[in-house]
Short mmCIF file of C-alpha atoms in Angstrom, two decimals:
data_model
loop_
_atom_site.label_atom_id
_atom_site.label_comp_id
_atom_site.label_asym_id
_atom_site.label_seq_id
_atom_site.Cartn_x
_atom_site.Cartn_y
_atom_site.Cartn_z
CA UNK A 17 214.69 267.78 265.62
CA UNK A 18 211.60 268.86 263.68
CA UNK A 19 214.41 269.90 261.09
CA UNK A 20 215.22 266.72 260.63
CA UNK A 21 211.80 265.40 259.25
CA UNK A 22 211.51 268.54 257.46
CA UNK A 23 214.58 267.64 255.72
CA UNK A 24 213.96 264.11 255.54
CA UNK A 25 210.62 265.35 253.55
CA UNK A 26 212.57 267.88 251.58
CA UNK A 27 215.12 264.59 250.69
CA UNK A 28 212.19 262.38 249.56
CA UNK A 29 210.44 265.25 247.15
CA UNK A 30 213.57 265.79 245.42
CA UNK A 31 214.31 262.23 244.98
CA UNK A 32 217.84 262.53 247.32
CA UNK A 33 218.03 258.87 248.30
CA UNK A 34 221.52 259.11 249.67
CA UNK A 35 220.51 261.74 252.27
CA UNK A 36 217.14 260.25 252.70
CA UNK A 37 218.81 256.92 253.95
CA UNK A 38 221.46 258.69 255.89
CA UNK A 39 218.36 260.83 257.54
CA UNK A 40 216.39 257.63 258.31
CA UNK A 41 219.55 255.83 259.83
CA UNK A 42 220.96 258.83 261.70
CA UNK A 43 216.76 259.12 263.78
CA UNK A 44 216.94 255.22 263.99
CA UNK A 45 220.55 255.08 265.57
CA UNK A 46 220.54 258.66 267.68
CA UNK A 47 216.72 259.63 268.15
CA UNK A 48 215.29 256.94 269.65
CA UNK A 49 213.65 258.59 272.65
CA UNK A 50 212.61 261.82 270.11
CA UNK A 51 211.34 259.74 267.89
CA UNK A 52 209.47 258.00 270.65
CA UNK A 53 207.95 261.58 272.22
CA UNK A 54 206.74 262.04 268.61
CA UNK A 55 205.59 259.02 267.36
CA UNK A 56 202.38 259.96 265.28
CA UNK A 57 204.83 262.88 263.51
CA UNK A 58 207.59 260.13 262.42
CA UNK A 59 204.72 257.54 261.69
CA UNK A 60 202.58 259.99 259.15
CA UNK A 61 205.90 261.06 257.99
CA UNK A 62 207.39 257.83 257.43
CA UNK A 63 204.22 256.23 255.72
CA UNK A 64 203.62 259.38 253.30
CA UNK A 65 206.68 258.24 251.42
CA UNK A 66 207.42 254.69 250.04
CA UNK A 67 210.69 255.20 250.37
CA UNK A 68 211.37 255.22 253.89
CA UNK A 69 210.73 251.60 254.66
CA UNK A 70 213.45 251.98 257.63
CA UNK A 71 211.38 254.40 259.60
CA UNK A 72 208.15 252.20 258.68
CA UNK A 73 209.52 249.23 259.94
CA UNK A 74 210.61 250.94 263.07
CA UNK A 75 207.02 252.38 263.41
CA UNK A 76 205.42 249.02 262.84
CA UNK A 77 207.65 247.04 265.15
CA UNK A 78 206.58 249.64 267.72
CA UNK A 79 202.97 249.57 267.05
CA UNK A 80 202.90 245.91 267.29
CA UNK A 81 205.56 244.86 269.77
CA UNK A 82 204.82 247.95 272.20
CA UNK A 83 201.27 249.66 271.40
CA UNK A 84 201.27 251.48 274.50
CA UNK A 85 203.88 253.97 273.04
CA UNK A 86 201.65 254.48 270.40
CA UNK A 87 197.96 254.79 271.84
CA UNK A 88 199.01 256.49 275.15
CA UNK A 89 201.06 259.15 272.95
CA UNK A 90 199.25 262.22 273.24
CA UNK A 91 198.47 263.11 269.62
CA UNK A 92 197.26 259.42 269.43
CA UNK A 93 194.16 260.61 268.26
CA UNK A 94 195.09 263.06 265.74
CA UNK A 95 195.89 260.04 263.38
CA UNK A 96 193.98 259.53 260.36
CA UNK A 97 191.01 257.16 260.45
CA UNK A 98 192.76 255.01 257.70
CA UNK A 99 195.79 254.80 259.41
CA UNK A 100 193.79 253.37 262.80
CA UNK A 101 192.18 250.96 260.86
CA UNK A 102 194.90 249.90 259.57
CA UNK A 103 196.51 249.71 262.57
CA UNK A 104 193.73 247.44 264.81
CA UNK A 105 193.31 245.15 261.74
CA UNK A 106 197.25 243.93 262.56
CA UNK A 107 196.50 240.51 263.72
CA UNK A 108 200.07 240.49 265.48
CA UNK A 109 199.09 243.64 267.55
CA UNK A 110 200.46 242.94 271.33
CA UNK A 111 197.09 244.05 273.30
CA UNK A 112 194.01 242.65 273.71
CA UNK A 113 190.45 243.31 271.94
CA UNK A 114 189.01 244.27 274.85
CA UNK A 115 192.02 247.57 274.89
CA UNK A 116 191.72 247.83 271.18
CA UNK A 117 188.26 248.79 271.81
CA UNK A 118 189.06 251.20 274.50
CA UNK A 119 191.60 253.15 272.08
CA UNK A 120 189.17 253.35 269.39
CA UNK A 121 186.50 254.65 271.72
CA UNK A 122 189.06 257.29 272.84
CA UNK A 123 189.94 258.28 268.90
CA UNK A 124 186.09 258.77 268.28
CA UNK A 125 185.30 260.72 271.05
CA UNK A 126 188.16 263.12 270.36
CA UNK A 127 187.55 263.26 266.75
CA UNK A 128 183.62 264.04 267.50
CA UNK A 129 183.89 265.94 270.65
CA UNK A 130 179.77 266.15 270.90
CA UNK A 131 179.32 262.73 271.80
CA UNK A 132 178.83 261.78 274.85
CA UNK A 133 182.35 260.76 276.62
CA UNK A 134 180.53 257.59 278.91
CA UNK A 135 179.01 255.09 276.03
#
């Protein structure tokens, strides 16, 4: 499957919008559970091109609609800090502050593992 987004990426850099769409739709339709083992791979993926506005909607109804899949994914915190930012600031976000802050805490102390883990 990691073929896929390699030729998804491949697709998009030589400006192959026919396969491109048929790559998005073919993940969307028969990848679902794939796609949802490796969320923050399809996510950077599908927001490093502004053409693939099928996978980013997918990845934003997720994020909002079911954020557990997201945060509990275990490369979670391998996200960029932009992209977590961005991602908290979404007023429509289903989970509460309180969990927001928990999930930002978790991010931190993985991207500065010297920290104390108990704040």
């Amino acid at each position: 499957m990691l073929d896929i987004i390699k030729f998804l990426e491949a697709a998009q850099e030589l400006c192959l919008q026919e396969l491109t769409i048929y790559l998005q739709s073919f993940l969307v339709e028969n990848k679902a559970k794939w796609m949802e083992q490796n969320f923050i791979l399809v996510y950077q993926t599908s927001f490093k091109y502004d053409s693939l506005l099928e996978l980013q909607k997918l990845c934003t109804d997720i994020i909002t609609y079911e954020p557990e899949k997201f945060f509990e994914s275990a490369d979670f915190t391998s996200i960029p800090e932009k992209s977590l930012v961005s991602i908290i600031q979404n007023d429509n976000l289903q989970i509460s502050e309180a969990k927001k802050w928990e999930y930002v805490l978790k991010w931190g102390l993985a991207q500065n593992p010297g920290l104390p883990s108990d704040p």
